[in-house]
PDB file of C-alpha atoms in Angstrom:
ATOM      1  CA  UNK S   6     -51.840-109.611 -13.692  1.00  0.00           C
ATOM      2  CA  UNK S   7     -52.234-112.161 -10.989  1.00  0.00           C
ATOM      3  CA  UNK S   8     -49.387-115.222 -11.581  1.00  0.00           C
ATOM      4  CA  UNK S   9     -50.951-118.566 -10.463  1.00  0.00           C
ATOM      5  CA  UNK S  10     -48.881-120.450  -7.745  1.00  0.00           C
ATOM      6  CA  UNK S  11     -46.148-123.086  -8.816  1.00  0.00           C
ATOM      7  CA  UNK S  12     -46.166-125.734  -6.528  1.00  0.00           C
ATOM      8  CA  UNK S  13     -42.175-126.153  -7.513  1.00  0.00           C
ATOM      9  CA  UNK S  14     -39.633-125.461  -5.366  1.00  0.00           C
ATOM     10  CA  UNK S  15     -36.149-124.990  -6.637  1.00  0.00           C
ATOM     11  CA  UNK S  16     -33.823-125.384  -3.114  1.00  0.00           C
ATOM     12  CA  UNK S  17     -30.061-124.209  -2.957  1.00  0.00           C
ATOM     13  CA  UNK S  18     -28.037-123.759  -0.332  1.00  0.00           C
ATOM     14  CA  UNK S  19     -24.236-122.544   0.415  1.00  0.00           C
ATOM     15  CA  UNK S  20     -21.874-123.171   3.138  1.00  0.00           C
ATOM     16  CA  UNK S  21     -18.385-121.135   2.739  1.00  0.00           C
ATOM     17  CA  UNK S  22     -15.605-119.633   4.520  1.00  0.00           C
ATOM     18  CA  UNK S  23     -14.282-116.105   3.126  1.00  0.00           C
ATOM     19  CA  UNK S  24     -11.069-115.800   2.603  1.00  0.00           C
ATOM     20  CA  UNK S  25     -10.712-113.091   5.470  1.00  0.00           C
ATOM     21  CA  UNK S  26      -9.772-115.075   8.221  1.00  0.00           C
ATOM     22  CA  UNK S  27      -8.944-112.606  11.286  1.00  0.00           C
ATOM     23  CA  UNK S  28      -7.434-112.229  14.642  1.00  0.00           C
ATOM     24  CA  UNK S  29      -8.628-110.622  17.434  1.00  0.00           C
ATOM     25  CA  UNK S  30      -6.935-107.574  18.375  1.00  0.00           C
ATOM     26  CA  UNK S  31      -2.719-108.291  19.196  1.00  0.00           C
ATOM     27  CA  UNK S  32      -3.576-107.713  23.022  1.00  0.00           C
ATOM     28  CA  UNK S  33      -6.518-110.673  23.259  1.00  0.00           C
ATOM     29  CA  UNK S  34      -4.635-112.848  20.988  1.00  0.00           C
ATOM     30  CA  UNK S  35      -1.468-113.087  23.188  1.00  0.00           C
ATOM     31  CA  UNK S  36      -3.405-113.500  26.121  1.00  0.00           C
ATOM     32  CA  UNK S  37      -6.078-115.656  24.916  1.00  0.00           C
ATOM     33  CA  UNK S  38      -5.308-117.067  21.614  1.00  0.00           C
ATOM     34  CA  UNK S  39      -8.411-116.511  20.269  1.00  0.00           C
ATOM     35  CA  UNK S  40      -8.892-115.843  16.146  1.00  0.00           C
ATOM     36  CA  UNK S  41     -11.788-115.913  13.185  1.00  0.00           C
ATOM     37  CA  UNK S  42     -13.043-117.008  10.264  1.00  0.00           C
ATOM     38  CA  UNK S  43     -15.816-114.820   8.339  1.00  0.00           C
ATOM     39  CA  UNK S  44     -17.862-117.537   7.611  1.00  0.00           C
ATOM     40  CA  UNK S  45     -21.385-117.380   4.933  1.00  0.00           C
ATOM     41  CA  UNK S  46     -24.541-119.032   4.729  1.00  0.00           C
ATOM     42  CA  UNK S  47     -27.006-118.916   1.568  1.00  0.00           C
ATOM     43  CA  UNK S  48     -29.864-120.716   0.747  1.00  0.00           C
ATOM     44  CA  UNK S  49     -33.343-119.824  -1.521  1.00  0.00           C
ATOM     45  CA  UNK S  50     -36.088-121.694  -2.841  1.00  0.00           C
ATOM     46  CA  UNK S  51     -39.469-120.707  -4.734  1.00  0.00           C
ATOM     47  CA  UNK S  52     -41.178-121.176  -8.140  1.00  0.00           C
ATOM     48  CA  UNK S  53     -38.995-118.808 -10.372  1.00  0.00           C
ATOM     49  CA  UNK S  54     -35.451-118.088  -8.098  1.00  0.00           C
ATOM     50  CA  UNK S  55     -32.073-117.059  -9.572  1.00  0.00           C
ATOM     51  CA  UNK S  56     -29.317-118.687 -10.105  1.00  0.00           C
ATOM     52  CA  UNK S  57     -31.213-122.063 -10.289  1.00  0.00           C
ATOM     53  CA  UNK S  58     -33.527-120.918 -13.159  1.00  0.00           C
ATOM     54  CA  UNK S  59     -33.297-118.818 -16.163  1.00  0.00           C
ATOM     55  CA  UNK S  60     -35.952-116.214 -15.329  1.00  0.00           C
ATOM     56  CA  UNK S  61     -35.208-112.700 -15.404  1.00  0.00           C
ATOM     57  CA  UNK S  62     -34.915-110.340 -12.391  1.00  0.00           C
ATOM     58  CA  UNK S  63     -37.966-108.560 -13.132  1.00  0.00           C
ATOM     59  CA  UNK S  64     -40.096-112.376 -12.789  1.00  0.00           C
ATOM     60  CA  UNK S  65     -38.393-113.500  -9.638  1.00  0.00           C
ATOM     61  CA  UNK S  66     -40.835-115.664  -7.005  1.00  0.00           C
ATOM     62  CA  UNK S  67     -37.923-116.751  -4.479  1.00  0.00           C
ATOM     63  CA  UNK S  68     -37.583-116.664  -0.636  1.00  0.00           C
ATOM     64  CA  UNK S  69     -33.711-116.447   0.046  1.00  0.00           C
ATOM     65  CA  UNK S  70     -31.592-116.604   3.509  1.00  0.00           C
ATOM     66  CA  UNK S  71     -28.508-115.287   4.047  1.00  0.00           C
ATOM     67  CA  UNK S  72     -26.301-115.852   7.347  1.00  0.00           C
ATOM     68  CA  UNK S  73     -22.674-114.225   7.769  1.00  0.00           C
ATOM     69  CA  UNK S  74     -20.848-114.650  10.830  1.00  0.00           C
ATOM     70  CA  UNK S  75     -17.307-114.986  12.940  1.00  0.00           C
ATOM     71  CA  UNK S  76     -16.652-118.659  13.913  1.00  0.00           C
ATOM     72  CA  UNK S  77     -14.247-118.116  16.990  1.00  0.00           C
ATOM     73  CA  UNK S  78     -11.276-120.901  17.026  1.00  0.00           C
ATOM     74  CA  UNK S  79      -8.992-121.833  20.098  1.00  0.00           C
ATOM     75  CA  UNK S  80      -6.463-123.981  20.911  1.00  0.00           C
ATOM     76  CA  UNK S  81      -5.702-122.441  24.271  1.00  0.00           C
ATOM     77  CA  UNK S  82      -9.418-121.723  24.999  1.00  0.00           C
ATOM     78  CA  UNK S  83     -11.505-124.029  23.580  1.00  0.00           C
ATOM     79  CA  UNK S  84     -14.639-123.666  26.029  1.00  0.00           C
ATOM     80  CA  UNK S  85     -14.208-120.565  25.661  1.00  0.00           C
ATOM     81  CA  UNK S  86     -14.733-120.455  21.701  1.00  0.00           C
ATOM     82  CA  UNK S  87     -17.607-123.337  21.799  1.00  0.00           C
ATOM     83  CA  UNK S  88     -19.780-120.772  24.028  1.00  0.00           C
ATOM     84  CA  UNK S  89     -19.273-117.854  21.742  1.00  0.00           C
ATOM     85  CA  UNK S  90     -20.345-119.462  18.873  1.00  0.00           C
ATOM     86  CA  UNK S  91     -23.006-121.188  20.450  1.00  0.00           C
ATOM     87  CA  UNK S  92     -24.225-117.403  21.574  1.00  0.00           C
ATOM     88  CA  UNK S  93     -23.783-116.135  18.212  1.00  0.00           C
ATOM     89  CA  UNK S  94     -25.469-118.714  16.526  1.00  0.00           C
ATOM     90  CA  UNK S  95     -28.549-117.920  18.908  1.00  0.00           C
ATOM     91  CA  UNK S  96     -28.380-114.145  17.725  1.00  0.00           C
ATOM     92  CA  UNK S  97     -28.059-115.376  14.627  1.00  0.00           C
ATOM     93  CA  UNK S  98     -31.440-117.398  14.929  1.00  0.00           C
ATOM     94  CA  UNK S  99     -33.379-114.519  17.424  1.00  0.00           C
ATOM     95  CA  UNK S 100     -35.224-111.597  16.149  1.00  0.00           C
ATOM     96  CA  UNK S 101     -33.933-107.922  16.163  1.00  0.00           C
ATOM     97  CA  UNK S 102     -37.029-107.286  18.603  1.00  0.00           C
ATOM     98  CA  UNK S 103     -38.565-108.865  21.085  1.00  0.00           C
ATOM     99  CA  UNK S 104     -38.457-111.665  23.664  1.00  0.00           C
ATOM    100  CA  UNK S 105     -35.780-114.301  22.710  1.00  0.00           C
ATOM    101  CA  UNK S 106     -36.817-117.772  21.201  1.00  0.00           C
ATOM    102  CA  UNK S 107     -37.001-120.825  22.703  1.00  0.00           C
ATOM    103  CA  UNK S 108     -36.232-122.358  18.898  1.00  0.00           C
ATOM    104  CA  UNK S 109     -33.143-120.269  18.748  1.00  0.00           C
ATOM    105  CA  UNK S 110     -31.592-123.098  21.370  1.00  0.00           C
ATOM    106  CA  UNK S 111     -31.970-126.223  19.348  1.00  0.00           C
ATOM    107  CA  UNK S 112     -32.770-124.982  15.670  1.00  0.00           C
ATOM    108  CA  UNK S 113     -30.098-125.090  13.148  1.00  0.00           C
ATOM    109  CA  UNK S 114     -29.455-122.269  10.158  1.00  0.00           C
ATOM    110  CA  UNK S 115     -30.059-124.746   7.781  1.00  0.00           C
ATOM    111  CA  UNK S 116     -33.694-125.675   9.701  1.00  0.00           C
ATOM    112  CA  UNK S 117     -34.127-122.060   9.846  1.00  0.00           C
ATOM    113  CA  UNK S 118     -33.607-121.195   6.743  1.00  0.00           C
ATOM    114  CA  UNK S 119     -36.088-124.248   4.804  1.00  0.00           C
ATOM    115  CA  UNK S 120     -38.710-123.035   7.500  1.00  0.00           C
ATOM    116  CA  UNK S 121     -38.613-119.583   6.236  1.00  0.00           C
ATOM    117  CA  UNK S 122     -38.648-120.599   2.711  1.00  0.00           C
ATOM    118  CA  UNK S 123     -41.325-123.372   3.691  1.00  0.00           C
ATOM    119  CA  UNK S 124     -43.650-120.202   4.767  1.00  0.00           C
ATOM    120  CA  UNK S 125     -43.030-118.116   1.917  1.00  0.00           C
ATOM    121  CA  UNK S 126     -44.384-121.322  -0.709  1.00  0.00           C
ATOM    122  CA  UNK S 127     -46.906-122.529   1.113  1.00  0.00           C
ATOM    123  CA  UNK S 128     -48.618-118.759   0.580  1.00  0.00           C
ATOM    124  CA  UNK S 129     -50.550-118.831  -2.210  1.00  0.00           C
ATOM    125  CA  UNK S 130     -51.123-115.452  -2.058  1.00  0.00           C
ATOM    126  CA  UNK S 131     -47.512-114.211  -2.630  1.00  0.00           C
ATOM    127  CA  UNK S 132     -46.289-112.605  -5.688  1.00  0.00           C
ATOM    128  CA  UNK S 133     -43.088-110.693  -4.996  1.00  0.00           C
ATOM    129  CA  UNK S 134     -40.056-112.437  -3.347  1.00  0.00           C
ATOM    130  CA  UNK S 135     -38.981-112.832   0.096  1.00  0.00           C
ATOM    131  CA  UNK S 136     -35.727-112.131   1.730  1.00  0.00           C
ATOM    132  CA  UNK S 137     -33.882-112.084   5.108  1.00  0.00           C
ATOM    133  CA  UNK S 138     -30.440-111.346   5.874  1.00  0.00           C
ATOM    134  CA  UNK S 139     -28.763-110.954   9.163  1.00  0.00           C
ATOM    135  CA  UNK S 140     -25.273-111.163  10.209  1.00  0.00           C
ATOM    136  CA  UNK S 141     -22.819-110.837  12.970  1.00  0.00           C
ATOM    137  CA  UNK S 142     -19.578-108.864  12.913  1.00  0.00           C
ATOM    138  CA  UNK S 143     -16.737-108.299  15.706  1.00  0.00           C
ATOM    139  CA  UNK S 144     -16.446-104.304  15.927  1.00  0.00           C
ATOM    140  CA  UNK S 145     -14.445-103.669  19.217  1.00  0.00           C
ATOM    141  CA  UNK S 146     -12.688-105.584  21.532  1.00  0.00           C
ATOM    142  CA  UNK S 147     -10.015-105.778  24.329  1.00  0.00           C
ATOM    143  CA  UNK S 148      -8.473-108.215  26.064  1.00  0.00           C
ATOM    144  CA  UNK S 149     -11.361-108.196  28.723  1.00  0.00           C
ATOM    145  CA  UNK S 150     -14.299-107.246  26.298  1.00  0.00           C
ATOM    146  CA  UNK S 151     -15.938-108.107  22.846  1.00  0.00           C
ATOM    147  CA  UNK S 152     -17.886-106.015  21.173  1.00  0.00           C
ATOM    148  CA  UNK S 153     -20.007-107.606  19.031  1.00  0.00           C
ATOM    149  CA  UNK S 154     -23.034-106.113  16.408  1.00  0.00           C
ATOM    150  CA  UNK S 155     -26.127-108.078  14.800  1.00  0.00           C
ATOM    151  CA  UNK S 156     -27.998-106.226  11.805  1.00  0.00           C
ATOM    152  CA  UNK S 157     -30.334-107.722  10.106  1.00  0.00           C
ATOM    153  CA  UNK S 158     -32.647-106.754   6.832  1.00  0.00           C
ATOM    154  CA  UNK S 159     -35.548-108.805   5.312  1.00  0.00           C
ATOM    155  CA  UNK S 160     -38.614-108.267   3.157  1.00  0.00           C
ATOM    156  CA  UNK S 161     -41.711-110.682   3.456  1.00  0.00           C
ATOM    157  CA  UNK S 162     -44.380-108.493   1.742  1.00  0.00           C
ATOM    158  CA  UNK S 163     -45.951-105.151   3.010  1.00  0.00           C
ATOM    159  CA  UNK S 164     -45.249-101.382   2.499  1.00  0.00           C
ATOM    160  CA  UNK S 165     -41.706-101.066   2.896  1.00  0.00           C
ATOM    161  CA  UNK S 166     -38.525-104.031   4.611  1.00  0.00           C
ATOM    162  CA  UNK S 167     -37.710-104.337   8.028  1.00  0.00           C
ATOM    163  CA  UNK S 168     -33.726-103.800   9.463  1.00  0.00           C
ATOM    164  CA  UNK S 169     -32.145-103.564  13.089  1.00  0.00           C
ATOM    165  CA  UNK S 170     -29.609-103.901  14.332  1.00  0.00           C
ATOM    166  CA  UNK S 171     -28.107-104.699  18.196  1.00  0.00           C
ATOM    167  CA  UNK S 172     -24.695-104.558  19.810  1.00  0.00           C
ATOM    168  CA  UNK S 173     -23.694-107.517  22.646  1.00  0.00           C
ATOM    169  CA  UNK S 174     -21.319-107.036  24.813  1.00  0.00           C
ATOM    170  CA  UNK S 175     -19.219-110.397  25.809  1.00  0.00           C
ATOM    171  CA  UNK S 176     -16.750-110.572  28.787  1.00  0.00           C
ATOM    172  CA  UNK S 177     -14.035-112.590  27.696  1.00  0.00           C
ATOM    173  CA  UNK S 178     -13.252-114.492  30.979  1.00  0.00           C
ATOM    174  CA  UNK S 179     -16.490-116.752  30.414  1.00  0.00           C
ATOM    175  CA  UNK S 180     -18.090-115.566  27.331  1.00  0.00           C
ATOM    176  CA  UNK S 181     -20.940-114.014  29.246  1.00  0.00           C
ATOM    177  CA  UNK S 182     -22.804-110.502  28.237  1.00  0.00           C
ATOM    178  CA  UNK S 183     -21.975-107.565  30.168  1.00  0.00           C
ATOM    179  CA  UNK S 184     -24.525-104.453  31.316  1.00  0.00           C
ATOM    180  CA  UNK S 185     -24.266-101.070  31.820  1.00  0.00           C
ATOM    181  CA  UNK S 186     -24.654-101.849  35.408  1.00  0.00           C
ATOM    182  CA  UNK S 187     -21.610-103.952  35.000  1.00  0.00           C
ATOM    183  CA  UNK S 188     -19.590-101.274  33.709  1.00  0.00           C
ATOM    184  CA  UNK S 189     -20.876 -97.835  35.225  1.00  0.00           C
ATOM    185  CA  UNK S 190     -20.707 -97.012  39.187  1.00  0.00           C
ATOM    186  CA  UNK S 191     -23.786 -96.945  41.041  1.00  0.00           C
ATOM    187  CA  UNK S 192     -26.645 -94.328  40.466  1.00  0.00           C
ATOM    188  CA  UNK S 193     -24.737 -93.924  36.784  1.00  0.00           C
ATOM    189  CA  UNK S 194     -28.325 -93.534  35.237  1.00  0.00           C
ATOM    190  CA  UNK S 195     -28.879 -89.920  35.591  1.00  0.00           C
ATOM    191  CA  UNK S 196     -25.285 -88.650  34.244  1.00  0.00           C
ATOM    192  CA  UNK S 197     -24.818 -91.288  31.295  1.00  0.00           C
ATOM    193  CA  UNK S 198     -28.502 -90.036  29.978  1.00  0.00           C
ATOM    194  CA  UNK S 199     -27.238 -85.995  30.015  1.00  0.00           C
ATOM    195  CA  UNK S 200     -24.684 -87.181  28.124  1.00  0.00           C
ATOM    196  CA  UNK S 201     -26.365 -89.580  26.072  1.00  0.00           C
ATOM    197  CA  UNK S 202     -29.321 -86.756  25.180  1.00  0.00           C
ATOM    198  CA  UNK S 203     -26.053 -84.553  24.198  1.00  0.00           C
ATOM    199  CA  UNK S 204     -24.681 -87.497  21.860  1.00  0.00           C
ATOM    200  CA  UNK S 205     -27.794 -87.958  20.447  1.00  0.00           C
ATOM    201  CA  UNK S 206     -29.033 -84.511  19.507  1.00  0.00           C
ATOM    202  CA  UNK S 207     -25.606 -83.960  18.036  1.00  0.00           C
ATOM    203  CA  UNK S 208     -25.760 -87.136  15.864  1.00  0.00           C
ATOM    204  CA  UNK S 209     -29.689 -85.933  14.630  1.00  0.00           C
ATOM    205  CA  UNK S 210     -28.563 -82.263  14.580  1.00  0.00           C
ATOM    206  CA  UNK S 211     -30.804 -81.336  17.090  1.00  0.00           C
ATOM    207  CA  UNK S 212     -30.724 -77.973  18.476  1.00  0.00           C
ATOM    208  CA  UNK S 213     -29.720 -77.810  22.243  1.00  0.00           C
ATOM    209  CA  UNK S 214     -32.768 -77.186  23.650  1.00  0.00           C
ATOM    210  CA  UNK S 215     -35.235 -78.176  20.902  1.00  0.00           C
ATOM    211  CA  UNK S 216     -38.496 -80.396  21.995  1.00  0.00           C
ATOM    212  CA  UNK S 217     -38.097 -83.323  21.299  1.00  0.00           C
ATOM    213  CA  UNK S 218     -41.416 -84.293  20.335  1.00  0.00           C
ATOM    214  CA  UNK S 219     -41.650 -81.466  18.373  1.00  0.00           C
ATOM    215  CA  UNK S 220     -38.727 -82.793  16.573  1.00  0.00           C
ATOM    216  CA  UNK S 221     -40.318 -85.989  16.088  1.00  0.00           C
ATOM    217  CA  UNK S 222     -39.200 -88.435  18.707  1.00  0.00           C
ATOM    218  CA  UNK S 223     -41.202 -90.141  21.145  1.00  0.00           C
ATOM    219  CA  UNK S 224     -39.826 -90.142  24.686  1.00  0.00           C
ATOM    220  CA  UNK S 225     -41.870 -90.664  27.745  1.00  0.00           C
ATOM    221  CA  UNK S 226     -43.010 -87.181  28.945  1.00  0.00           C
ATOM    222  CA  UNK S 227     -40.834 -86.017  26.533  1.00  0.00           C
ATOM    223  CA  UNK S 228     -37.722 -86.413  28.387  1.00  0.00           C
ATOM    224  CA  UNK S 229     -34.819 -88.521  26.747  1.00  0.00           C
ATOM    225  CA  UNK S 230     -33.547 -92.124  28.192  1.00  0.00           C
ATOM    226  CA  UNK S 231     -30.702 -94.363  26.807  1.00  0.00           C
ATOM    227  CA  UNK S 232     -32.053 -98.009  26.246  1.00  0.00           C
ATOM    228  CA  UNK S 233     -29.453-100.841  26.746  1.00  0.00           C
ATOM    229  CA  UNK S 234     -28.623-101.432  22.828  1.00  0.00           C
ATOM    230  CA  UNK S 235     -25.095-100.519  23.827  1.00  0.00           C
ATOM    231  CA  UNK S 236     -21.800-101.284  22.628  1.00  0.00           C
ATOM    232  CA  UNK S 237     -18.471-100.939  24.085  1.00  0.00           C
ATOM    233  CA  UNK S 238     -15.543 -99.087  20.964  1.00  0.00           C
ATOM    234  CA  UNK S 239     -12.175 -97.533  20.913  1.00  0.00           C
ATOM    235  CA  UNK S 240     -13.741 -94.189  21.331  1.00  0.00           C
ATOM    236  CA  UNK S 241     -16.568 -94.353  24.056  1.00  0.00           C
ATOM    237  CA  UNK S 242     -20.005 -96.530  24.529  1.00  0.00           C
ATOM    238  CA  UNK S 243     -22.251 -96.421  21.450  1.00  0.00           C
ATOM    239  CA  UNK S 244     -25.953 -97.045  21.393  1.00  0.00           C
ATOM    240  CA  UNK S 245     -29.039 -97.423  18.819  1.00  0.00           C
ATOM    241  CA  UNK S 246     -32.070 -96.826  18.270  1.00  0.00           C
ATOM    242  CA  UNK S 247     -34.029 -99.024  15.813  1.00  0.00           C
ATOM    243  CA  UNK S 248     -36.794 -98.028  13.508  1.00  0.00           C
ATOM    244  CA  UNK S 249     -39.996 -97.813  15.315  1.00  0.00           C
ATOM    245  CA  UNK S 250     -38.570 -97.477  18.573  1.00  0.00           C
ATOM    246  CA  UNK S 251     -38.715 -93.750  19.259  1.00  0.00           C
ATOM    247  CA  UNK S 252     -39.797 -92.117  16.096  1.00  0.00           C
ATOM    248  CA  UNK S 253     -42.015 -92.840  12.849  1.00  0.00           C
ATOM    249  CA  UNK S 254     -40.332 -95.557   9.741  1.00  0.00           C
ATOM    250  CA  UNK S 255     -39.486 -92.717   7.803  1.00  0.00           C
ATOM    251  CA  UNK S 256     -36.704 -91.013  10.319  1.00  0.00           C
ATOM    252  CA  UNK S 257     -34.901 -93.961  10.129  1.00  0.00           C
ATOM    253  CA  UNK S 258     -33.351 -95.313  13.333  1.00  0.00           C
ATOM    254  CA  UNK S 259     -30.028 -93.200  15.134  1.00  0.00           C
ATOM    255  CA  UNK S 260     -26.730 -94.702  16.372  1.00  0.00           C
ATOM    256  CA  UNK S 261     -24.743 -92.032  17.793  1.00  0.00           C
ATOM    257  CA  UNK S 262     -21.569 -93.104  20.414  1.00  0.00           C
ATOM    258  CA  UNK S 263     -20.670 -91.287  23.770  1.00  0.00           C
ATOM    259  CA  UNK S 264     -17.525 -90.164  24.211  1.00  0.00           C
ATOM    260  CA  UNK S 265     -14.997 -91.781  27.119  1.00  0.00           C
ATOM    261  CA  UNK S 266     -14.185 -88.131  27.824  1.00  0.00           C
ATOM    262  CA  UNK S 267     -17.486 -87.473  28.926  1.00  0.00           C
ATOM    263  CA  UNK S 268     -18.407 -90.252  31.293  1.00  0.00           C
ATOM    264  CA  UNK S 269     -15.108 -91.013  32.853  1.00  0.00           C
ATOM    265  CA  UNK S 270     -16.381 -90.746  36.161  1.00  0.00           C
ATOM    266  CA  UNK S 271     -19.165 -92.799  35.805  1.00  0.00           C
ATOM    267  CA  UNK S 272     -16.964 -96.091  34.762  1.00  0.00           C
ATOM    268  CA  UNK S 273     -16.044 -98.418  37.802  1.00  0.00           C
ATOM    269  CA  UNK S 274     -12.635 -98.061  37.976  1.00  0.00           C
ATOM    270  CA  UNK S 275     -11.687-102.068  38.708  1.00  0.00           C
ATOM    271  CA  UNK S 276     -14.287-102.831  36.487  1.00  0.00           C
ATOM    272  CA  UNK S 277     -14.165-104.821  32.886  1.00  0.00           C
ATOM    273  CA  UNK S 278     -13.616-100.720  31.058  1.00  0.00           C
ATOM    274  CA  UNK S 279     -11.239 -99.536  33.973  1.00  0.00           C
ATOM    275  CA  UNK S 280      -8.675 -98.082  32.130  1.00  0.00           C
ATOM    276  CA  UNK S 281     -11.204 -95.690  30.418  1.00  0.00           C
ATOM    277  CA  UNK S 282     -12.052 -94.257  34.225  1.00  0.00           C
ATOM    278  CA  UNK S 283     -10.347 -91.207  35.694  1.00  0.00           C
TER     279      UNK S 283
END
């Protein structure tokens, strides 16, 4: 049975700090003072939502928003900290996929969020709920390098959700993101994809020589590439590959990581990942 629309909208939001406040990694922190707080946005709205209304789960109408992110504090480096939260704010407010957006420079969370819930009631035609979550964790980091990785999940009607997730890389002299090209030596390309095509088949247990098409990945002339959804860890350079991007919904996407032992020689050796070189 078709519900008729409610033109009510029951808003809440939250604003709160976990408990988990963090440092950086001993080496960064002694040379750059920098630390974090986990901090957690929430806000819904719709005809029938929980926790503002006593309707049961089954008979939810609600559009809800959920933000959780590091805020970066420092006394020594305060510049420093202001530019990588304004960058991770940004992410926050960008989508997984495609070119960045212009909104993401002046909106707020809170503006985000009521526009997103804003959508959701003014559809009449809506009768399931709407969600979005996305969220911003530190994975990695030296005292030259940050590692950080954006997922995000969200629902707004249609056959199945939609997730992602991407890695940035930060340099921690000026908060600005690092490439491949800014890591690897020149003509890296060829080398770092052998070894990424290795990674990868390993991580989708892939035989050696398999087709890939066959297998059900779509690479240009069937020939595998790395794309630039990279992240820098302890144990070499990992890299994913969202849903959609090289193979059908159903597969899923594939993270898989490249081992330092295997591109040694391709990392600049005065570069920002020097002391992972030969």
């Amino acid at each position: 049975m078709r519900l008729p629309f409610l033109p009510i909208i029951l808003l809440a939001s939250v604003l709160s700090a976990c408990d988990n406040s963090s440092k950086l990694a001993d080496e960064t922190v002694s040379s750059l003072g920098i630390s974090y707080q986990m901090r957690e946005f929430k806000r819904q709205g719709g005809s029938k939502c929980p926790e503002t209304t006593t309707v049961k789960a089954e008979d939810t109408l609600c559009a809800s928003v959920k933000f959780s992110y590091p805020e970066i504090s420092s006394v020594t480096q305060p510049e420093l900290a202001s530019k990588m939260n304004a960058l991770i704010k940004q992410q926050l407010l960008d989508q997984i996929e495609g070119a960045p957006s212009e909104l993401a420079e002046t909106q707020s969370l809170e503006s985000f969020a009521d526009s997103f819930i804003q959508d959701y009631t003014q559809d009449s035609n809506n009768f399931t709920s709407w969600e979005l979550e996305r969220s911003v964790r530190i994975i990695h980091n030296t005292n030259t390098l940050l590692t950080l990785l954006f997922e995000e999940f969200g629902f707004t009607g249609g056959a199945h959700p939609f997730n992602g997730s991407r890695f940035i890389v930060l340099n921690l002299a000026d908060a600005q993101p690092v490439s491949l090209e800014d890591l690897m030596n020149p003509g890296y390309e060829a080398a770092l994809n052998v070894a990424g095509e290795k990674a990868f088949r390993e991580a989708r247990q892939l035989t050696d020589h398999s087709s890939l098409e066959e297998d059900g990945f779509n690479f240009a002339n069937n020939a595998f590439v790395l794309n630039d959804n990279y992240g820098v860890n302890k144990d070499g350079l990992s890299f994913i590959f969202n849903s959609y991007e090289i193979a059908p919904y159903v597969m899923g996407p594939t993270e898989f990581t490249i081992p330092y032992e295997d591109i040694r020689s391709l990392i600049r050796p005065n570069g920002l990942l020097g002391s992972k070189a030969q």
